[in-house]
Structure formats: C-alpha cells, structure tokens
PDB file of C-alpha atoms in Angstrom:
ATOM      1  CA  MET A 724       3.937  -5.890  -1.351  1.00 66.00           C
ATOM      2  CA  PRO A 725       1.933  -2.494  -0.967  1.00 75.00           C
ATOM      3  CA  ALA A 726      -0.295  -2.766   0.889  1.00 87.00           C
ATOM      4  CA  VAL A 727      -2.689  -0.511  -2.421  1.00 92.00           C
ATOM      5  CA  ARG A 728      -2.366  -0.684  -5.757  1.00 93.00           C
ATOM      6  CA  LEU A 729      -2.294   3.311  -6.167  1.00 93.00           C
ATOM      7  CA  SER A 730      -0.911   6.434  -4.466  1.00 93.00           C
ATOM      8  CA  VAL A 731      -2.612   9.779  -5.359  1.00 95.00           C
ATOM      9  CA  VAL A 732      -0.532  12.779  -4.315  1.00 95.00           C
ATOM     10  CA  VAL A 733      -2.096  16.306  -4.306  1.00 96.00           C
ATOM     11  CA  LEU A 734      -0.123  19.747  -4.397  1.00 95.00           C
ATOM     12  CA  ALA A 735      -2.569  21.871  -2.721  1.00 97.00           C
ATOM     13  CA  TRP A 736      -1.342  25.678  -1.670  1.00 97.00           C
ATOM     14  CA  ASN A 737      -4.692  28.317  -0.725  1.00 97.00           C
ATOM     15  CA  GLU A 738      -6.719  26.453  -3.022  1.00 94.00           C
ATOM     16  CA  ARG A 739      -8.824  25.075   0.068  1.00 97.00           C
ATOM     17  CA  ASP A 740     -12.042  25.214  -2.408  1.00 96.00           C
ATOM     18  CA  ASP A 741     -10.035  23.378  -5.452  1.00 95.00           C
ATOM     19  CA  LEU A 742      -9.526  20.547  -3.314  1.00 97.00           C
ATOM     20  CA  ALA A 743     -12.006  20.253  -1.378  1.00 97.00           C
ATOM     21  CA  GLY A 744     -13.516  18.902  -4.389  1.00 96.00           C
ATOM     22  CA  CYS A 745     -10.654  17.369  -5.482  1.00 95.00           C
ATOM     23  CA  LEU A 746     -10.824  15.254  -2.609  1.00 97.00           C
ATOM     24  CA  ASP A 747     -14.526  14.508  -2.739  1.00 97.00           C
ATOM     25  CA  ALA A 748     -14.151  13.464  -5.787  1.00 95.00           C
ATOM     26  CA  LEU A 749     -10.948  11.208  -4.529  1.00 96.00           C
ATOM     27  CA  ALA A 750     -13.096   9.319  -1.769  1.00 97.00           C
ATOM     28  CA  ALA A 751     -15.612   8.527  -4.326  1.00 96.00           C
ATOM     29  CA  ALA A 752     -13.063   6.692  -6.738  1.00 94.00           C
ATOM     30  CA  ASP A 753     -13.052   3.817  -7.124  1.00 92.00           C
ATOM     31  CA  VAL A 754      -9.767   1.680  -7.045  1.00 93.00           C
ATOM     32  CA  PRO A 755      -9.078  -2.363  -7.641  1.00 91.00           C
ATOM     33  CA  GLY A 756      -6.654  -2.596  -4.642  1.00 93.00           C
ATOM     34  CA  GLY A 757      -7.556   0.137  -3.378  1.00 94.00           C
ATOM     35  CA  HIS A 758      -5.517   3.877  -3.103  1.00 95.00           C
ATOM     36  CA  GLU A 759      -4.352   6.743  -0.549  1.00 96.00           C
ATOM     37  CA  VAL A 760      -4.364   9.831  -1.065  1.00 97.00           C
ATOM     38  CA  LEU A 761      -1.185  12.865  -0.058  1.00 97.00           C
ATOM     39  CA  VAL A 762      -1.590  15.815   0.177  1.00 98.00           C
ATOM     40  CA  VAL A 763       1.537  18.042   0.009  1.00 98.00           C
ATOM     41  CA  ASP A 764       0.088  21.273   1.347  1.00 98.00           C
ATOM     42  CA  ASN A 765       2.684  24.182   0.536  1.00 97.00           C
ATOM     43  CA  GLY A 766       2.481  26.239   3.310  1.00 97.00           C
ATOM     44  CA  SER A 767      -1.190  27.286   2.415  1.00 98.00           C
ATOM     45  CA  THR A 768      -2.024  30.045   4.536  1.00 97.00           C
ATOM     46  CA  ASP A 769      -6.046  30.207   3.750  1.00 96.00           C
ATOM     47  CA  GLY A 770      -8.933  27.384   4.933  1.00 96.00           C
ATOM     48  CA  THR A 771      -6.635  24.704   2.959  1.00 98.00           C
ATOM     49  CA  PRO A 772      -4.899  23.107   6.866  1.00 98.00           C
ATOM     50  CA  ALA A 773      -7.968  23.590   8.768  1.00 98.00           C
ATOM     51  CA  LEU A 774      -9.996  21.449   5.978  1.00 98.00           C
ATOM     52  CA  LEU A 775      -7.032  19.190   5.994  1.00 98.00           C
ATOM     53  CA  ASP A 776      -6.912  17.985   9.137  1.00 98.00           C
ATOM     54  CA  ALA A 777     -10.819  17.817   9.200  1.00 97.00           C
ATOM     55  CA  THR A 778     -10.144  15.005   6.854  1.00 97.00           C
ATOM     56  CA  PRO A 779      -8.763  12.861   8.248  1.00 96.00           C
ATOM     57  CA  TRP A 780      -8.892   9.688   5.941  1.00 97.00           C
ATOM     58  CA  VAL A 781      -5.938  11.932   3.500  1.00 98.00           C
ATOM     59  CA  ARG A 782      -2.259  11.164   4.211  1.00 98.00           C
ATOM     60  CA  VAL A 783      -0.915  14.941   5.138  1.00 98.00           C
ATOM     61  CA  VAL A 784       2.944  15.947   4.007  1.00 98.00           C
ATOM     62  CA  ARG A 785       3.188  20.035   5.083  1.00 97.00           C
ATOM     63  CA  ASN A 786       6.267  22.689   3.974  1.00 96.00           C
ATOM     64  CA  GLU A 787       6.316  25.423   6.028  1.00 96.00           C
ATOM     65  CA  ARG A 788       6.392  27.771   2.498  1.00 96.00           C
ATOM     66  CA  ASN A 789       5.352  26.831  -0.754  1.00 97.00           C
ATOM     67  CA  VAL A 790       8.954  25.015  -2.322  1.00 96.00           C
ATOM     68  CA  GLY A 791       7.676  24.870  -5.630  1.00 94.00           C
ATOM     69  CA  VAL A 792       5.563  22.567  -7.944  1.00 93.00           C
ATOM     70  CA  ALA A 793       8.723  19.405  -8.706  1.00 92.00           C
ATOM     71  CA  PRO A 794       9.945  20.248  -5.209  1.00 94.00           C
ATOM     72  CA  GLY A 795       6.512  19.296  -3.693  1.00 95.00           C
ATOM     73  CA  ARG A 796       4.904  16.232  -5.483  1.00 94.00           C
ATOM     74  CA  ASN A 797       8.515  14.565  -4.960  1.00 93.00           C
ATOM     75  CA  ALA A 798       8.336  15.295  -1.155  1.00 95.00           C
ATOM     76  CA  GLY A 799       4.475  12.759  -1.617  1.00 95.00           C
ATOM     77  CA  LEU A 800       6.220  10.224  -4.061  1.00 93.00           C
ATOM     78  CA  ALA A 801       8.436  10.317  -1.022  1.00 94.00           C
ATOM     79  CA  VAL A 802       6.394   8.579   1.240  1.00 94.00           C
ATOM     80  CA  ALA A 803       4.597   7.034  -1.177  1.00 93.00           C
ATOM     81  CA  GLY A 804       3.176   3.058  -0.217  1.00 92.00           C
ATOM     82  CA  GLY A 805       1.099   2.194  -3.252  1.00 91.00           C
ATOM     83  CA  ARG A 806       2.358  -0.015  -6.141  1.00 90.00           C
ATOM     84  CA  ASP A 807       1.965   3.272  -8.684  1.00 90.00           C
ATOM     85  CA  VAL A 808       1.504   6.934  -8.085  1.00 92.00           C
ATOM     86  CA  GLY A 809      -0.675   8.975 -10.291  1.00 91.00           C
ATOM     87  CA  PHE A 810      -0.393  13.616  -9.842  1.00 92.00           C
ATOM     88  CA  LEU A 811      -2.731  15.365  -9.004  1.00 92.00           C
ATOM     89  CA  ASP A 812      -3.226  19.437  -8.955  1.00 91.00           C
ATOM     90  CA  SER A 813      -5.736  20.508  -6.150  1.00 93.00           C
ATOM     91  CA  ASP A 814      -7.979  21.703  -9.408  1.00 90.00           C
ATOM     92  CA  THR A 815      -8.951  18.019 -10.700  1.00 90.00           C
ATOM     93  CA  VAL A 816     -11.759  16.038 -10.416  1.00 91.00           C
ATOM     94  CA  VAL A 817     -11.374  12.447 -11.564  1.00 91.00           C
ATOM     95  CA  GLY A 818     -14.278  10.862 -12.248  1.00 90.00           C
ATOM     96  CA  PRO A 819     -15.686   8.179 -10.108  1.00 92.00           C
ATOM     97  CA  GLN A 820     -14.163   5.755 -12.644  1.00 92.00           C
ATOM     98  CA  THR A 821     -10.921   7.468 -14.309  1.00 91.00           C
ATOM     99  CA  LEU A 822      -7.815   6.448 -12.064  1.00 92.00           C
ATOM    100  CA  ARG A 823      -9.549   2.552 -12.603  1.00 92.00           C
ATOM    101  CA  ARG A 824      -9.567   2.713 -16.048  1.00 91.00           C
ATOM    102  CA  LEU A 825      -6.076   4.715 -16.410  1.00 90.00           C
ATOM    103  CA  LEU A 826      -4.683   1.754 -14.685  1.00 91.00           C
ATOM    104  CA  ASP A 827      -6.331  -1.163 -16.270  1.00 90.00           C
ATOM    105  CA  ALA A 828      -4.377   0.189 -18.858  1.00 87.00           C
ATOM    106  CA  LEU A 829      -1.381   0.099 -17.058  1.00 87.00           C
ATOM    107  CA  ASP A 830      -2.967  -3.410 -16.462  1.00 88.00           C
ATOM    108  CA  GLU A 831      -3.636  -4.705 -20.652  1.00 88.00           C
ATOM    109  CA  ASP A 832      -0.230  -3.746 -22.197  1.00 85.00           C
ATOM    110  CA  PRO A 833       3.023  -4.337 -20.006  1.00 79.00           C
ATOM    111  CA  GLY A 834       4.418  -1.679 -22.895  1.00 80.00           C
ATOM    112  CA  PRO A 835       3.672   1.846 -21.305  1.00 79.00           C
ATOM    113  CA  GLY A 836       4.917   3.313 -17.976  1.00 81.00           C
ATOM    114  CA  MET A 837       2.576   5.930 -17.260  1.00 82.00           C
ATOM    115  CA  VAL A 838      -0.529   6.775 -18.519  1.00 82.00           C
ATOM    116  CA  GLY A 839      -1.926  10.103 -18.569  1.00 81.00           C
ATOM    117  CA  PRO A 840      -5.886  10.819 -19.034  1.00 82.00           C
ATOM    118  CA  ARG A 841      -8.683  13.093 -21.270  1.00 78.00           C
ATOM    119  CA  LEU A 842      -8.533  16.811 -20.085  1.00 78.00           C
ATOM    120  CA  GLU A 843     -11.703  17.998 -19.961  1.00 80.00           C
ATOM    121  CA  TYR A 844     -13.334  21.458 -18.496  1.00 80.00           C
ATOM    122  CA  PRO A 845     -16.399  21.065 -16.199  1.00 81.00           C
ATOM    123  CA  ASP A 846     -18.498  21.531 -19.162  1.00 85.00           C
ATOM    124  CA  GLY A 847     -17.232  19.096 -21.334  1.00 82.00           C
ATOM    125  CA  THR A 848     -15.269  20.785 -23.293  1.00 84.00           C
ATOM    126  CA  LEU A 849     -11.742  18.787 -23.762  1.00 82.00           C
ATOM    127  CA  GLN A 850      -8.422  20.411 -23.241  1.00 77.00           C
ATOM    128  CA  LEU A 851      -5.848  21.065 -25.073  1.00 74.00           C
ATOM    129  CA  ALA A 852      -3.297  20.591 -22.573  1.00 61.00           C
ATOM    130  CA  PHE A 853      -1.994  17.239 -23.959  1.00 49.00           C
ATOM    131  CA  ARG A 854       0.864  16.160 -26.472  1.00 51.00           C
ATOM    132  CA  PRO A 855       1.198  14.412 -29.020  1.00 51.00           C
ATOM    133  CA  VAL A 856       4.286  12.439 -27.567  1.00 47.00           C
ATOM    134  CA  PRO A 857       6.357  13.157 -24.345  1.00 47.00           C
ATOM    135  CA  GLY A 858       7.788  16.405 -23.650  1.00 45.00           C
ATOM    136  CA  ALA A 859      11.810  16.814 -22.753  1.00 40.00           C
ATOM    137  CA  VAL A 860      11.939  16.434 -19.567  1.00 41.00           C
ATOM    138  CA  ALA A 861       9.387  13.152 -19.708  1.00 41.00           C
ATOM    139  CA  VAL A 862      11.690  11.745 -22.563  1.00 38.00           C
ATOM    140  CA  VAL A 863      14.588  11.720 -20.129  1.00 37.00           C
ATOM    141  CA  ALA A 864      13.034  10.841 -17.562  1.00 37.00           C
ATOM    142  CA  ILE A 865      11.412   7.467 -19.437  1.00 38.00           C
ATOM    143  CA  ARG A 866      15.183   6.768 -20.885  1.00 33.00           C
ATOM    144  CA  ALA A 867      16.453   7.309 -17.462  1.00 34.00           C
ATOM    145  CA  ALA A 868      14.852   4.988 -15.921  1.00 40.00           C
ATOM    146  CA  SER A 869      14.931   2.715 -18.805  1.00 39.00           C
ATOM    147  CA  VAL A 870      19.356   2.449 -18.586  1.00 38.00           C
ATOM    148  CA  SER A 871      20.621   0.925 -14.464  1.00 36.00           C
ATOM    149  CA  GLY A 872      21.504   4.211 -12.755  1.00 39.00           C
ATOM    150  CA  PHE A 873      20.911   7.729 -13.697  1.00 36.00           C
ATOM    151  CA  PRO A 874      23.101   9.955 -15.496  1.00 36.00           C
ATOM    152  CA  PRO A 875      24.572  12.383 -12.950  1.00 37.00           C
ATOM    153  CA  ALA A 876      23.513  15.023 -15.889  1.00 39.00           C
ATOM    154  CA  LEU A 877      20.059  14.698 -15.303  1.00 35.00           C
ATOM    155  CA  PRO A 878      18.299  17.672 -13.332  1.00 39.00           C
ATOM    156  CA  PRO A 879      16.870  17.055  -9.924  1.00 40.00           C
ATOM    157  CA  ARG A 880      13.171  16.767 -10.923  1.00 38.00           C
ATOM    158  CA  SER A 881      14.628  14.477 -13.817  1.00 40.00           C
ATOM    159  CA  SER A 882      15.973  12.157 -11.899  1.00 42.00           C
ATOM    160  CA  ARG A 883      13.252  11.758  -9.294  1.00 41.00           C
ATOM    161  CA  MET A 884      10.933  11.856 -12.100  1.00 43.00           C
ATOM    162  CA  ALA A 885      13.008   8.573 -13.403  1.00 45.00           C
ATOM    163  CA  ALA A 886      12.659   7.405 -10.077  1.00 46.00           C
ATOM    164  CA  ALA A 887       9.032   7.026 -10.366  1.00 46.00           C
ATOM    165  CA  LEU A 888       8.617   5.009 -13.008  1.00 47.00           C
ATOM    166  CA  GLN A 889      11.426   3.112 -12.413  1.00 50.00           C
ATOM    167  CA  HIS A 890       9.244   0.751 -10.698  1.00 46.00           C
ATOM    168  CA  ARG A 891       6.922   0.318 -13.464  1.00 48.00           C
ATOM    169  CA  HIS A 892      10.303  -0.820 -15.851  1.00 49.00           C
ATOM    170  CA  SER A 893      11.733  -3.380 -13.541  1.00 52.00           C
ATOM    171  CA  ALA A 894       8.603  -5.378 -14.039  1.00 50.00           C
ATOM    172  CA  GLY A 895       9.357  -4.594 -17.956  1.00 53.00           C
ATOM    173  CA  ALA A 896       7.524  -1.504 -19.159  1.00 52.00           C
ATOM    174  CA  SER A 897       8.815   0.449 -21.747  1.00 48.00           C
ATOM    175  CA  PRO A 898       7.319   4.746 -23.321  1.00 43.00           C
ATOM    176  CA  VAL A 899       4.954   4.110 -26.361  1.00 39.00           C
ATOM    177  CA  SER A 900       2.816   6.653 -28.044  1.00 35.00           C
ATOM    178  CA  ALA A 901      -1.088   6.295 -28.900  1.00 34.00           C
ATOM    179  CA  PRO A 902      -2.979   8.642 -30.761  1.00 31.00           C
ATOM    180  CA  HIS A 903      -5.394  10.940 -28.667  1.00 31.00           C
ATOM    181  CA  SER A 904      -8.288  10.099 -30.519  1.00 26.00           C
ATOM    182  CA  ALA A 905      -7.966   6.988 -30.278  1.00 29.00           C
ATOM    183  CA  SER A 906      -8.902   6.676 -26.463  1.00 31.00           C
ATOM    184  CA  PRO A 907     -10.122   8.899 -23.297  1.00 34.00           C
ATOM    185  CA  TYR A 908      -7.196   8.204 -21.941  1.00 33.00           C
ATOM    186  CA  THR A 909      -2.777   8.946 -23.646  1.00 32.00           C
ATOM    187  CA  LEU A 910      -0.347   6.003 -23.575  1.00 31.00           C
ATOM    188  CA  LEU A 911       3.573   7.231 -22.953  1.00 30.00           C
TER     189      LEU A 911
END
C-alpha cells in the first residue's frame, strides 16, 4: 500500500517566485491520506535550486538541462509513491481544499480515471483552459489504459500517460465526461 494518497509532481524551470507560491499552497493543502510533493527542476539557473535546497519536505528531481514538459513530468512520475498522481505547473496555486475535492470526486464515482479542476486567474476570472472532452492525446492515453498492454505505435508521452492511468483502470475506472457548469471540477 502506498505511503501517501497523492503524489503532486510540479515541473519548474527558472520560476523561483512562482514556485515559492505553489509550494506554500501545497504545504497548506488538506489531503486525506497525506501527500508528497515532487519538484522536477529542469536545469534552473535562477534561485530555484536554492529554494528547493531550503525546502526539505519537497522531494527534488534535478535534470541537468531543460528536457521539456513531457520528459520532465515523466521523471517525476517515475519516483512518485502515491496511490494517485497530480501534475501542476509551478505557477499554480491550489486552494486549501482543491486537492481534497478532486480526490473526493475520484472516490465518489469509480468510473473516472482522471479529474481536472476549474482553473481561475488570481482575480477569480475563469481560465478557458479546458475542453468539453479530452484532447486527442488524452483520448489515446485513456483508451490505451483500458486495454492489456500498450500498442507500440503510441507516442512515448501517450504511453507514459497511459501507464499513469493504469492503476486507476485496474480498479475499474473508465473515462467519462461531465458538464463544466455542473461541478467545480471536470471529470474526464
């Protein structure tokens, strides 16, 4: 059994100030079953490495150079120890109950294999950074997670996403869609 309920993987590259706000919010997050924070530093040359050195409760994966988003997130996923995994960008500030609400959505309905939050700017304005249905890569990943093994034709990041969803699928999860207006989060 995993030691924590949720592993939060944060990707960072030369974003010390944004990352500090993200980490402060994650430290205050209420997550039943506990959570770990893994920061993947993609070769930062600003104050990011010093911030991470001064934050002992964060697990750090250091890349010598900026390897990009998908490989960076994969590096965090490879060492994640939680039952569930969440991905954040370093400029994301979660509310104290946000992660709990997302996990509650997964617990209340065994159908979804993924959840995503409503995204807002700091002034409360809705960020239109969502789709009513999963994008093409997500659809491929969800379908790949629902079959035994992964087709060799899938691009590497789709295969990795499918691997991330495999643990949810093994418990009977399946992709579903819910109206954005019906909930503070989107079920995929």
